[in-house]
Amino acid sequence: MKYRGNFLIRGLILVIVTFFFNCKKKNNNVFINECIIDTTSYYLNLPPFFPKIPSYNLLQLKKAKIELGKKLYYDSRISIFGKSCSSCHVQEQAFSNNSVNSQHHINLIFNKNFLWDGKIQTGILDVMEFEVNDFFKTNPDAISSDEEYKKMFCRAYGTYEITNEKIAECLAQFISTIVSGNSKFERYLRAEYTMTDEEYNGFNIFVTEKGDCFHCHTLPLMTDNSFRNIGLDSIFNSTNWGLFEHTKNYADIGKYKVPSLINVALTQPYMHDGRFQTLEEVINFYDHGIKYSSTLDPIMMKNNRLQVGLQLTEKEKSDLKAFLLTLTDSSLLNNSIYR
Amino acid sequence: MVKFKIKWFGVFCSIIFSSCNKTEIQPGYASIYITFQYTFGSHQSLQWDSLLYVTCNQDTISFSRLEYILSNFAFYSKGKIYKQKGSFYINPKENKNIVKIDSVLGINYDSISFTIGDNHLQGIYDIDIMSMFWPDMMGGGYHFLKLEGYYTHNTMKMGYAMHAGGFPLSPIKYTLKCPITISHLSHTLTLNHKLDKWFDGTSCYKVSSYNYSMGVDSLMIKILQNGKFCINFLQFK
């Protein structure tokens, strides 16, 4: 009976302890393996009008992991080729790189397809695992003796162990925080900026059938995340298969990811192969340079576009460019939280 | 003693599973999964990107994109209406072909209604629904439908795009007689989406003549009128 009583008390203690520990911890510091984990959450401040974060990109953002991700982002030791993420994604160039035509790292938390040819079509964590394991061929030993990293991994994970999986997660966490929402255009949407006549006229061309940009570059993210053959080429080979490279579906030949146009003025050169150096070249291409092929996107053939083009006047082209320039978020380019 | 240990283990487990965030399961309610089967005339399934389908105008067409918004779901039982909130994005090519309606009161229903399209979506939506945005400068609202593909013209493959939506157009309302008896926690309602009806529901939509509806109200109205006949009840289980 006495034994049973003891057992009852032990059971009750177990229940109480379990109840308290099973719920959300208020204390963010947890002591494990001589490490103090900092589990402080990070809350993204998203601009108005932005959609929900897709479930496959929902990470439990933690300050310690983001800080670690930021350090890793700028560290060339994580690549066996001696390059860091920031080598190809320069903050001043809107996290792209004008010399290597890399896609920018802005608002990736809203992406559902990654890389120009759709090699990764799952979440932001998967694309970072690809970058770490396949692109960088990261060897975690390269940073394992760095005392500062040891402390940071300790804070983030409660252990000194450094793995590619953790490196990828921290990079994904940091990149998730790079959100742009303060361009002139976004301020216009919030009624904080008045567009010039040229910018407004360009906006009008952008979001009407006149320029017909909006079907693929959907507001407010300026991409619909789809893959399309926009008519850059009429002959295809292994250099320009696009999405077909991965799906082996002939209907996907020549299709590439529709990029977001946020900060487009800073992300030259343009197109998947960087064939255009200026926005004027891009606008001229859409105006009268589209080439026919059997997988050319239906939208690109609209209203005899192949024969007569968009027929934009020089003034309209100039206005369209003026609108595209309103998509530059200067506040992002020098923001110290990303350095 | 062993029995006693098992008892405490049971208490321990139940607390683990019940003490924190949980999904409320309301007694007397069910979830209904609504899914669509796509047909075109005698074709009992849809083969993407294949020039297989002959329209009322004898145009041979393919389908490369089908996206639409479903909204305003309501269940009817003996004259009473049970409305459900929420708008849903459907894109069968990307395997987004199921709508989950939660908390459907566990009674018998005789019919269901919903709309294709809605210009009054509220709240924050996901990136898919945002891609259906209809610019304010063209009236505002959302695309109800995007149906795109190719047709053959003098042996050449040409594109078509049937888009409809935005203000001031009204969504297509469907009211389907279907016996729904809620007897489990979840059920599946399968509807037949007859793609051929977008082309010949009330009048023949000539793809080769009007391959783009965008910016042409009369064509969009024609599409929406045809579309009234494109959804049928198939089965409920």
Coordinates of C-alpha atoms in Angstrom, one line a residue:
Chain A
M1 CA 0.0 0.0 0.0
K2 CA 2.9 2.3 1.0
Y3 CA 4.6 1.4 -2.2
R4 CA 1.5 2.2 -4.2
G5 CA 1.3 5.6 -2.4
N6 CA 4.8 6.4 -3.4
F7 CA 4.1 5.5 -6.9
L8 CA 1.0 7.7 -6.9
I9 CA 3.1 10.7 -5.8
R10 CA 5.8 10.0 -8.4
G11 CA 3.2 9.7 -11.0
L12 CA 1.6 13.0 -10.1
I13 CA 5.0 14.7 -10.1
L14 CA 5.6 13.3 -13.6
V15 CA 2.2 14.5 -14.8
I16 CA 2.8 18.1 -13.4
V17 CA 6.4 18.2 -14.8
T18 CA 5.2 16.9 -18.2
F19 CA 2.3 19.4 -18.3
F20 CA 4.6 22.4 -17.7
F21 CA 7.4 21.3 -20.1
N22 CA 5.0 20.3 -22.8
C23 CA 3.8 23.8 -23.3
K24 CA 5.5 26.8 -24.7
K25 CA 8.7 27.7 -22.9
K26 CA 8.9 31.2 -21.6
N27 CA 12.5 31.0 -20.8
N28 CA 14.4 31.1 -24.1
N29 CA 17.7 29.8 -22.7
V30 CA 18.0 26.1 -22.3
F31 CA 21.1 24.4 -21.0
I32 CA 22.0 21.3 -22.9
N33 CA 25.5 19.6 -23.2
E34 CA 27.2 22.6 -21.7
C35 CA 25.7 24.9 -24.3
I36 CA 23.1 27.5 -23.6
I37 CA 20.6 27.4 -26.5
D38 CA 19.0 30.7 -27.4
T39 CA 15.5 29.8 -28.7
T40 CA 14.4 33.4 -29.0
S41 CA 12.0 33.6 -31.9
Y42 CA 12.2 36.1 -34.7
Y43 CA 9.1 37.6 -36.1
L44 CA 9.1 38.8 -39.7
N45 CA 7.6 42.2 -40.3
L46 CA 5.9 41.7 -43.6
P47 CA 4.7 44.5 -45.7
P48 CA 1.0 45.1 -46.1
F49 CA -0.6 43.5 -49.2
F50 CA 1.8 40.5 -49.1
P51 CA 0.4 37.0 -49.1
K52 CA 0.7 34.3 -46.5
I53 CA 4.0 32.6 -46.2
P54 CA 3.6 29.2 -48.0
S55 CA 3.6 26.3 -45.6
Y56 CA 6.6 24.7 -47.3
N57 CA 8.6 27.9 -46.5
L58 CA 7.4 28.2 -42.9
L59 CA 10.4 27.9 -40.8
Q60 CA 10.4 28.5 -37.0
L61 CA 12.7 31.5 -37.2
K62 CA 15.1 31.8 -34.4
K63 CA 17.4 34.8 -33.8
A64 CA 20.4 32.6 -33.0
K65 CA 20.1 30.7 -36.3
I66 CA 19.5 33.8 -38.3
E67 CA 22.7 35.4 -36.9
L68 CA 24.6 32.3 -37.6
G69 CA 23.1 32.2 -41.1
K70 CA 24.2 35.7 -41.7
K71 CA 27.8 34.9 -40.8
L72 CA 27.8 31.8 -43.0
Y73 CA 26.3 33.8 -45.9
Y74 CA 29.4 36.0 -46.0
D75 CA 31.9 33.2 -45.3
S76 CA 33.8 31.8 -48.3
R77 CA 35.0 28.8 -46.3
I78 CA 31.6 27.1 -46.6
S79 CA 32.3 26.4 -50.3
I80 CA 35.2 24.2 -51.4
F81 CA 35.5 26.6 -54.3
G82 CA 36.2 29.5 -52.0
K83 CA 33.0 31.4 -52.6
S84 CA 30.4 32.6 -50.3
C85 CA 26.7 33.2 -50.9
S86 CA 27.5 36.9 -51.0
S87 CA 30.0 36.4 -53.8
C88 CA 27.0 35.9 -56.2
H89 CA 24.4 37.8 -54.1
V90 CA 25.6 41.3 -53.3
Q91 CA 23.5 43.4 -51.1
E92 CA 24.1 46.6 -53.0
Q93 CA 23.0 44.8 -56.2
A94 CA 19.7 43.7 -54.5
F95 CA 21.4 40.4 -53.5
S96 CA 22.1 39.5 -57.1
N97 CA 25.3 39.9 -59.0
N98 CA 25.6 41.8 -62.2
S99 CA 28.6 39.9 -63.4
V100 CA 27.3 36.4 -62.9
N101 CA 23.6 36.9 -63.6
S102 CA 22.5 35.3 -60.3
Q103 CA 18.8 35.6 -59.3
H104 CA 18.3 37.9 -56.4
H105 CA 17.7 36.7 -52.8
I106 CA 14.7 38.9 -52.1
N107 CA 11.3 37.7 -50.8
L108 CA 12.4 34.1 -51.4
I109 CA 10.2 33.2 -48.5
F110 CA 7.3 33.6 -51.0
N111 CA 8.9 31.5 -53.7
K112 CA 7.6 28.1 -54.6
N113 CA 10.0 27.2 -57.4
F114 CA 13.7 27.9 -57.2
L115 CA 16.5 28.4 -59.8
W116 CA 15.9 29.5 -63.4
D117 CA 15.2 26.0 -64.7
G118 CA 13.2 24.8 -61.7
K119 CA 15.7 22.3 -60.5
I120 CA 14.3 22.7 -57.0
Q121 CA 10.5 22.9 -56.8
T122 CA 10.0 22.5 -53.1
G123 CA 10.8 24.8 -50.2
I124 CA 13.5 27.3 -49.2
L125 CA 15.2 24.7 -47.0
D126 CA 15.5 22.3 -49.8
V127 CA 17.1 24.8 -52.1
M128 CA 19.6 25.7 -49.4
E129 CA 20.4 22.0 -48.9
F130 CA 21.1 21.8 -52.6
E131 CA 23.3 24.9 -52.5
V132 CA 25.3 23.6 -49.5
N133 CA 25.6 20.0 -50.6
D134 CA 25.7 20.1 -54.4
F135 CA 26.7 23.7 -55.4
F136 CA 29.1 24.6 -52.6
K137 CA 30.0 21.0 -51.7
T138 CA 30.4 22.3 -48.2
N139 CA 32.9 20.6 -45.9
P140 CA 31.8 21.5 -42.4
D141 CA 35.4 20.8 -41.1
A142 CA 36.4 24.0 -42.8
I143 CA 34.8 26.0 -40.1
S144 CA 34.7 23.5 -37.2
S145 CA 37.8 24.9 -35.5
D146 CA 36.6 28.5 -35.6
E147 CA 35.8 29.4 -32.0
E148 CA 33.2 31.9 -32.9
Y149 CA 31.3 29.4 -35.0
K150 CA 31.5 26.9 -32.1
K151 CA 29.8 29.4 -29.8
M152 CA 27.2 30.3 -32.4
F153 CA 26.3 26.7 -33.2
C154 CA 26.2 26.0 -29.5
R155 CA 23.7 28.9 -29.0
A156 CA 21.6 27.8 -32.0
Y157 CA 21.6 24.1 -31.5
G158 CA 22.9 23.2 -28.1
T159 CA 25.8 21.3 -29.5
Y160 CA 29.2 22.2 -31.0
E161 CA 28.6 19.8 -33.8
I162 CA 28.6 21.5 -37.3
T163 CA 26.8 19.7 -40.1
N164 CA 25.8 20.7 -43.6
E165 CA 22.2 20.2 -42.6
K166 CA 22.5 22.9 -39.9
I167 CA 24.4 25.2 -42.2
A168 CA 21.6 24.9 -44.8
E169 CA 19.0 25.6 -42.2
C170 CA 20.7 28.7 -40.9
L171 CA 21.2 30.0 -44.4
A172 CA 17.5 29.4 -45.1
Q173 CA 16.6 31.2 -41.9
F174 CA 18.8 34.2 -42.8
I175 CA 17.6 34.4 -46.4
S176 CA 14.0 34.2 -45.2
T177 CA 14.5 37.5 -43.4
I178 CA 15.5 39.4 -46.6
V179 CA 12.1 41.0 -47.4
S180 CA 11.7 44.0 -49.6
G181 CA 8.6 46.1 -49.2
N182 CA 9.7 49.7 -49.3
S183 CA 10.1 50.6 -52.9
K184 CA 8.4 53.7 -54.3
F185 CA 5.8 51.4 -55.8
E186 CA 5.0 49.7 -52.5
R187 CA 4.9 53.1 -50.8
Y188 CA 2.4 54.1 -53.6
L189 CA 0.3 51.1 -52.7
R190 CA 0.3 52.3 -49.1
A191 CA -0.6 55.9 -50.2
E192 CA 2.8 57.2 -49.0
Y193 CA 4.1 58.1 -52.4
T194 CA 2.6 59.9 -55.4
M195 CA 3.8 58.6 -58.8
T196 CA 5.0 60.9 -61.4
D197 CA 2.9 61.1 -64.6
E198 CA 5.5 58.9 -66.4
E199 CA 5.6 56.3 -63.6
Y200 CA 1.9 56.1 -63.5
N201 CA 1.5 55.8 -67.2
G202 CA 4.1 53.0 -67.1
F203 CA 2.2 51.3 -64.3
N204 CA -0.9 51.5 -66.4
I205 CA 0.9 49.8 -69.3
F206 CA 2.2 47.2 -67.0
V207 CA -1.1 46.2 -65.5
T208 CA -3.3 46.4 -68.6
E209 CA -3.5 44.4 -71.8
K210 CA -1.4 47.2 -73.4
G211 CA 1.9 45.9 -72.0
D212 CA 0.4 42.7 -70.5
C213 CA 3.2 42.3 -68.0
F214 CA 0.9 41.6 -65.1
H215 CA -0.2 38.1 -66.1
C216 CA 3.2 36.7 -65.2
H217 CA 4.6 39.4 -63.0
T218 CA 1.7 39.4 -60.6
L219 CA 1.4 42.1 -58.0
P220 CA 2.6 42.5 -55.3
L221 CA 5.5 40.0 -55.5
M222 CA 5.9 40.7 -59.2
T223 CA 6.0 37.0 -60.1
D224 CA 3.4 34.3 -60.3
N225 CA 6.2 31.7 -59.6
S226 CA 5.4 29.9 -62.9
F227 CA 7.6 28.7 -65.7
R228 CA 7.1 30.0 -69.2
N229 CA 8.7 30.1 -72.6
I230 CA 8.6 33.8 -73.4
G231 CA 10.0 33.4 -76.9
L232 CA 13.7 34.2 -76.4
D233 CA 14.7 31.3 -78.8
S234 CA 13.1 29.3 -81.5
I235 CA 15.7 26.5 -81.6
F236 CA 16.5 24.5 -78.5
N237 CA 19.4 22.3 -77.4
S238 CA 21.0 21.3 -74.1
T239 CA 21.9 24.9 -73.4
N240 CA 18.4 26.2 -73.3
W241 CA 16.1 23.3 -72.4
G242 CA 14.9 25.1 -69.3
L243 CA 12.4 23.2 -67.2
F244 CA 12.5 20.3 -69.7
E245 CA 15.9 19.5 -68.3
H246 CA 14.3 18.2 -65.1
T247 CA 10.8 17.2 -66.1
K248 CA 11.6 15.6 -69.5
N249 CA 8.2 16.8 -70.6
Y250 CA 8.4 18.2 -74.1
A251 CA 5.8 20.8 -73.3
D252 CA 8.4 22.3 -70.9
I253 CA 11.1 23.0 -73.5
G254 CA 12.3 26.6 -73.2
K255 CA 10.4 27.3 -70.0
Y256 CA 12.2 29.3 -67.3
K257 CA 11.1 30.7 -64.0
V258 CA 9.3 34.0 -64.1
P259 CA 11.6 36.2 -61.9
S260 CA 10.3 38.8 -59.5
L261 CA 10.8 42.3 -60.8
I262 CA 11.3 43.8 -57.4
N263 CA 14.6 45.8 -57.6
V264 CA 14.8 44.9 -61.3
A265 CA 16.8 48.0 -62.1
L266 CA 19.6 46.6 -60.1
T267 CA 19.6 43.0 -61.2
Q268 CA 21.0 43.2 -64.7
P269 CA 21.9 41.4 -66.9
Y270 CA 18.4 40.0 -67.7
M271 CA 16.8 36.7 -68.7
H272 CA 18.1 33.3 -67.6
D273 CA 21.2 33.6 -69.7
G274 CA 21.8 37.3 -69.1
R275 CA 21.5 38.1 -72.8
F276 CA 20.1 41.6 -72.2
Q277 CA 22.2 44.2 -70.4
T278 CA 19.6 47.0 -70.1
L279 CA 15.9 47.4 -69.3
E280 CA 15.5 49.1 -72.7
E281 CA 16.7 45.9 -74.4
V282 CA 14.2 43.9 -72.3
I283 CA 11.3 46.2 -73.2
N284 CA 12.3 46.1 -76.9
F285 CA 12.3 42.3 -76.8
Y286 CA 8.8 42.2 -75.4
D287 CA 7.7 44.8 -77.8
H288 CA 8.9 43.2 -81.1
G289 CA 11.4 40.5 -80.5
I290 CA 9.4 37.4 -79.5
K291 CA 10.3 34.3 -81.4
Y292 CA 7.9 31.5 -82.2
S293 CA 8.3 27.9 -81.1
S294 CA 5.8 25.2 -80.3
T295 CA 6.1 25.7 -76.6
L296 CA 5.9 29.5 -76.7
D297 CA 3.6 30.6 -73.9
P298 CA 0.0 31.3 -75.2
I299 CA 0.0 34.7 -73.5
M300 CA 3.0 35.7 -75.7
M301 CA 1.1 35.0 -78.9
K302 CA -1.8 37.3 -77.9
N303 CA -3.3 39.7 -80.4
N304 CA -0.9 38.9 -83.3
R305 CA 2.0 39.8 -81.1
L306 CA 4.3 37.6 -83.1
Q307 CA 3.5 39.6 -86.3
V308 CA 3.0 43.1 -85.1
G309 CA 4.4 43.1 -81.5
L310 CA 3.1 45.3 -78.7
Q311 CA 3.5 48.4 -80.8
L312 CA 4.6 50.6 -77.8
T313 CA 5.7 54.1 -78.7
E314 CA 9.1 55.3 -77.6
K315 CA 7.2 57.4 -74.9
E316 CA 5.4 54.4 -73.7
K317 CA 8.6 52.4 -73.5
S318 CA 10.2 55.1 -71.5
D319 CA 7.2 55.3 -69.2
L320 CA 7.3 51.6 -68.7
K321 CA 10.9 51.8 -67.7
A322 CA 10.1 54.7 -65.3
F323 CA 7.6 52.4 -63.6
L324 CA 10.1 49.6 -63.4
L325 CA 12.5 51.9 -61.6
T326 CA 9.9 52.5 -58.9
L327 CA 10.4 48.9 -57.9
T328 CA 13.8 49.6 -56.5
D329 CA 13.8 49.4 -52.7
S330 CA 16.8 51.5 -51.7
S331 CA 16.3 50.9 -48.0
L332 CA 17.2 47.3 -48.5
L333 CA 20.5 47.9 -50.2
N334 CA 22.4 49.4 -47.2
N335 CA 20.3 47.9 -44.4
S336 CA 22.8 46.9 -41.8
I337 CA 20.7 44.0 -40.5
Y338 CA 21.7 42.0 -43.5
R339 CA 25.4 42.6 -43.1
Chain B
M1 CA 1.6 -3.3 -10.2
V2 CA 2.0 -3.7 -13.9
K3 CA -1.6 -2.6 -14.3
F4 CA -0.9 0.5 -12.2
K5 CA 2.2 1.4 -14.3
I6 CA 0.1 1.1 -17.5
K7 CA -2.5 3.3 -16.0
W8 CA 0.1 6.0 -15.2
F9 CA 1.7 5.6 -18.6
G10 CA -1.8 6.2 -20.1
V11 CA -2.3 9.4 -18.1
F12 CA 1.2 10.6 -19.1
C13 CA 0.5 10.0 -22.8
S14 CA -2.9 11.6 -22.7
I15 CA -1.4 14.8 -21.1
I16 CA 1.4 14.9 -23.6
F17 CA -1.1 14.8 -26.4
S18 CA -3.6 17.1 -25.0
S19 CA -1.9 19.8 -23.0
C20 CA -0.8 22.1 -25.8
N21 CA -2.0 23.4 -29.1
K22 CA -4.6 21.1 -30.5
T23 CA -7.0 20.8 -33.3
E24 CA -10.5 21.1 -31.9
I25 CA -12.7 18.2 -33.0
Q26 CA -16.2 19.3 -32.6
P27 CA -18.7 16.6 -32.1
G28 CA -21.4 16.4 -34.7
Y29 CA -19.3 18.1 -37.4
A30 CA -17.5 16.7 -40.3
S31 CA -14.9 17.7 -42.9
I32 CA -15.9 17.4 -46.6
Y33 CA -13.2 17.1 -49.2
I34 CA -14.4 18.3 -52.6
T35 CA -12.5 17.0 -55.5
F36 CA -12.8 17.3 -59.3
Q37 CA -12.7 14.9 -62.1
Y38 CA -12.0 16.5 -65.5
T39 CA -13.6 15.3 -68.7
F40 CA -14.0 16.6 -72.2
G41 CA -16.9 15.0 -74.1
S42 CA -16.0 11.3 -74.5
H43 CA -12.6 11.8 -73.0
Q44 CA -12.9 10.6 -69.4
S45 CA -9.7 12.1 -68.2
L46 CA -7.6 15.2 -69.1
Q47 CA -4.2 14.7 -70.7
W48 CA -2.3 18.0 -70.4
D49 CA -0.5 19.6 -73.3
S50 CA -2.0 17.2 -75.9
L51 CA -3.9 18.3 -79.0
L52 CA -6.7 15.8 -78.5
Y53 CA -9.8 17.7 -77.9
V54 CA -12.2 18.8 -80.6
T55 CA -14.5 21.7 -79.8
C56 CA -17.9 22.7 -81.2
N57 CA -16.2 24.7 -83.8
Q58 CA -14.0 21.8 -84.9
D59 CA -11.0 23.4 -83.4
T60 CA -8.5 20.8 -82.1
I61 CA -7.2 22.1 -78.8
S62 CA -5.0 21.2 -75.9
F63 CA -4.9 22.4 -72.3
S64 CA -1.8 23.7 -70.7
R65 CA -3.2 25.7 -67.8
L66 CA -6.4 25.6 -65.8
E67 CA -6.7 27.7 -62.7
Y68 CA -9.8 28.8 -60.9
I69 CA -11.1 30.1 -57.6
L70 CA -13.9 28.4 -55.7
S71 CA -15.8 30.4 -53.2
N72 CA -19.1 30.9 -51.3
F73 CA -19.8 27.3 -50.4
A74 CA -23.2 26.6 -48.9
F75 CA -25.0 23.4 -47.9
Y76 CA -28.8 23.2 -48.0
S77 CA -31.0 21.1 -45.8
K78 CA -34.8 21.2 -45.9
G79 CA -34.8 24.9 -46.9
K80 CA -32.1 25.9 -44.4
I81 CA -28.8 27.3 -45.6
Y82 CA -25.4 26.5 -44.0
K83 CA -22.8 28.9 -45.4
Q84 CA -19.1 28.3 -45.3
K85 CA -16.4 30.9 -45.4
G86 CA -13.3 30.7 -47.5
S87 CA -12.0 30.9 -51.1
F88 CA -9.9 28.2 -52.6
Y89 CA -7.5 28.0 -55.5
I90 CA -7.7 25.1 -57.8
N91 CA -4.9 24.1 -60.2
P92 CA -5.2 20.5 -61.2
K93 CA -1.9 20.5 -63.2
E94 CA -0.1 21.3 -60.0
N95 CA -2.1 18.8 -58.0
K96 CA -4.1 21.4 -56.3
N97 CA -7.5 19.9 -56.9
I98 CA -9.1 19.5 -53.4
V99 CA -11.1 21.8 -51.3
K100 CA -11.5 21.0 -47.7
I101 CA -14.5 22.3 -46.0
D102 CA -14.3 22.0 -42.2
S103 CA -17.0 22.0 -39.6
V104 CA -19.9 20.9 -41.7
L105 CA -22.8 20.2 -39.4
G106 CA -23.5 16.5 -39.3
I107 CA -27.0 16.4 -40.8
N108 CA -28.4 15.4 -44.2
Y109 CA -28.2 17.8 -47.0
D110 CA -30.0 17.9 -50.3
S111 CA -27.9 20.3 -52.3
I112 CA -24.8 22.3 -52.3
S113 CA -23.9 25.6 -53.9
F114 CA -20.7 27.5 -54.6
T115 CA -19.2 29.9 -57.1
I116 CA -16.3 29.8 -59.6
G117 CA -14.7 33.1 -58.9
D118 CA -15.2 35.8 -56.3
N119 CA -14.2 39.5 -56.4
H120 CA -14.6 40.0 -52.7
L121 CA -12.0 37.7 -51.2
Q122 CA -11.2 38.8 -47.7
G123 CA -8.2 38.3 -45.5
I124 CA -4.7 37.3 -46.4
Y125 CA -4.4 34.7 -49.1
D126 CA -1.6 32.5 -50.3
I127 CA 0.6 33.2 -53.2
D128 CA -1.6 31.1 -55.5
I129 CA -4.7 33.1 -55.0
M130 CA -2.6 36.2 -55.3
S131 CA -1.6 35.1 -58.7
M132 CA -5.2 35.4 -59.7
F133 CA -5.3 39.1 -58.8
W134 CA -7.1 41.3 -61.3
P135 CA -5.5 44.8 -61.5
D136 CA -7.5 47.7 -60.2
M137 CA -6.9 49.6 -63.3
M138 CA -8.9 47.0 -65.2
G139 CA -11.7 47.0 -62.6
G140 CA -10.1 45.1 -59.7
G141 CA -11.0 41.8 -58.2
Y142 CA -9.7 38.4 -59.2
H143 CA -9.5 36.1 -62.2
F144 CA -12.3 33.6 -61.8
L145 CA -10.8 31.4 -64.4
K146 CA -7.6 31.0 -66.4
L147 CA -7.9 28.4 -69.1
E148 CA -5.0 28.3 -71.6
G149 CA -3.6 26.0 -74.2
Y150 CA -3.0 25.6 -77.9
Y151 CA -5.0 24.9 -81.1
T152 CA -3.9 24.0 -84.6
H153 CA -4.1 26.6 -87.3
N154 CA -2.8 25.7 -90.7
T155 CA -0.7 22.9 -89.1
M156 CA 0.8 25.6 -86.8
K157 CA 0.4 25.4 -83.1
M158 CA -1.1 28.7 -81.8
G159 CA -2.0 29.7 -78.3
Y160 CA -5.4 30.6 -76.8
A161 CA -6.2 32.0 -73.4
M162 CA -9.7 32.2 -71.9
H163 CA -9.5 34.4 -68.9
A164 CA -12.6 35.8 -67.1
G165 CA -13.2 37.7 -63.9
G166 CA -12.8 41.0 -62.2
F167 CA -15.4 43.7 -61.6
P168 CA -18.1 44.2 -62.8
L169 CA -18.6 40.6 -63.8
S170 CA -20.3 38.2 -61.4
P171 CA -19.0 34.8 -60.4
I172 CA -20.6 31.7 -61.8
K173 CA -23.0 30.2 -59.3
Y174 CA -23.6 26.5 -59.2
T175 CA -26.4 24.8 -57.2
L176 CA -26.1 21.1 -57.4
K177 CA -28.7 18.6 -56.2
C178 CA -26.8 16.0 -54.4
P179 CA -27.8 13.8 -51.4
I180 CA -25.2 14.3 -48.7
T181 CA -25.6 12.2 -45.5
I182 CA -22.9 13.0 -42.9
S183 CA -22.2 9.8 -41.1
H184 CA -18.4 10.0 -40.6
L185 CA -15.8 12.6 -39.5
S186 CA -14.8 13.1 -43.1
H187 CA -16.4 12.6 -46.5
T188 CA -15.4 13.1 -50.1
L189 CA -17.6 14.8 -52.7
T190 CA -16.5 14.3 -56.2
L191 CA -17.7 16.6 -58.9
N192 CA -17.3 16.3 -62.7
H193 CA -15.7 19.3 -64.4
K194 CA -16.8 19.1 -68.0
L195 CA -14.2 21.2 -69.8
D196 CA -16.0 21.0 -73.1
K197 CA -18.8 23.0 -71.7
W198 CA -16.6 26.1 -71.4
F199 CA -16.7 26.0 -75.2
D200 CA -20.3 25.1 -75.9
G201 CA -22.4 25.5 -72.7
T202 CA -24.9 27.9 -74.3
S203 CA -23.2 29.0 -77.5
C204 CA -20.1 27.9 -79.4
Y205 CA -16.9 29.7 -78.3
K206 CA -14.7 29.7 -81.4
V207 CA -11.2 29.4 -80.2
S208 CA -9.6 29.9 -83.6
S209 CA -11.5 33.2 -84.1
Y210 CA -11.4 34.5 -80.5
N211 CA -8.3 33.0 -79.1
Y212 CA -7.9 35.7 -76.4
S213 CA -10.7 36.8 -74.2
M214 CA -8.6 39.3 -72.2
G215 CA -9.8 42.8 -72.4
V216 CA -13.0 41.8 -74.3
D217 CA -16.0 41.9 -72.0
S218 CA -18.3 40.2 -74.5
L219 CA -16.0 37.2 -74.7
M220 CA -15.6 36.9 -71.0
I221 CA -19.4 37.1 -70.5
K222 CA -19.7 34.3 -73.1
I223 CA -17.2 32.2 -71.2
L224 CA -19.0 32.7 -67.9
Q225 CA -22.4 31.8 -69.5
N226 CA -21.0 28.6 -71.0
G227 CA -19.3 27.8 -67.7
K228 CA -22.6 27.5 -65.9
F229 CA -23.0 24.0 -67.3
C230 CA -19.5 22.7 -66.7
I231 CA -19.9 21.2 -63.2
N232 CA -22.0 18.2 -62.2
F233 CA -22.4 16.0 -59.1
L234 CA -20.6 12.7 -59.5
Q235 CA -20.5 11.0 -56.1
F236 CA -20.4 11.4 -52.4
K237 CA -19.0 9.0 -50.0

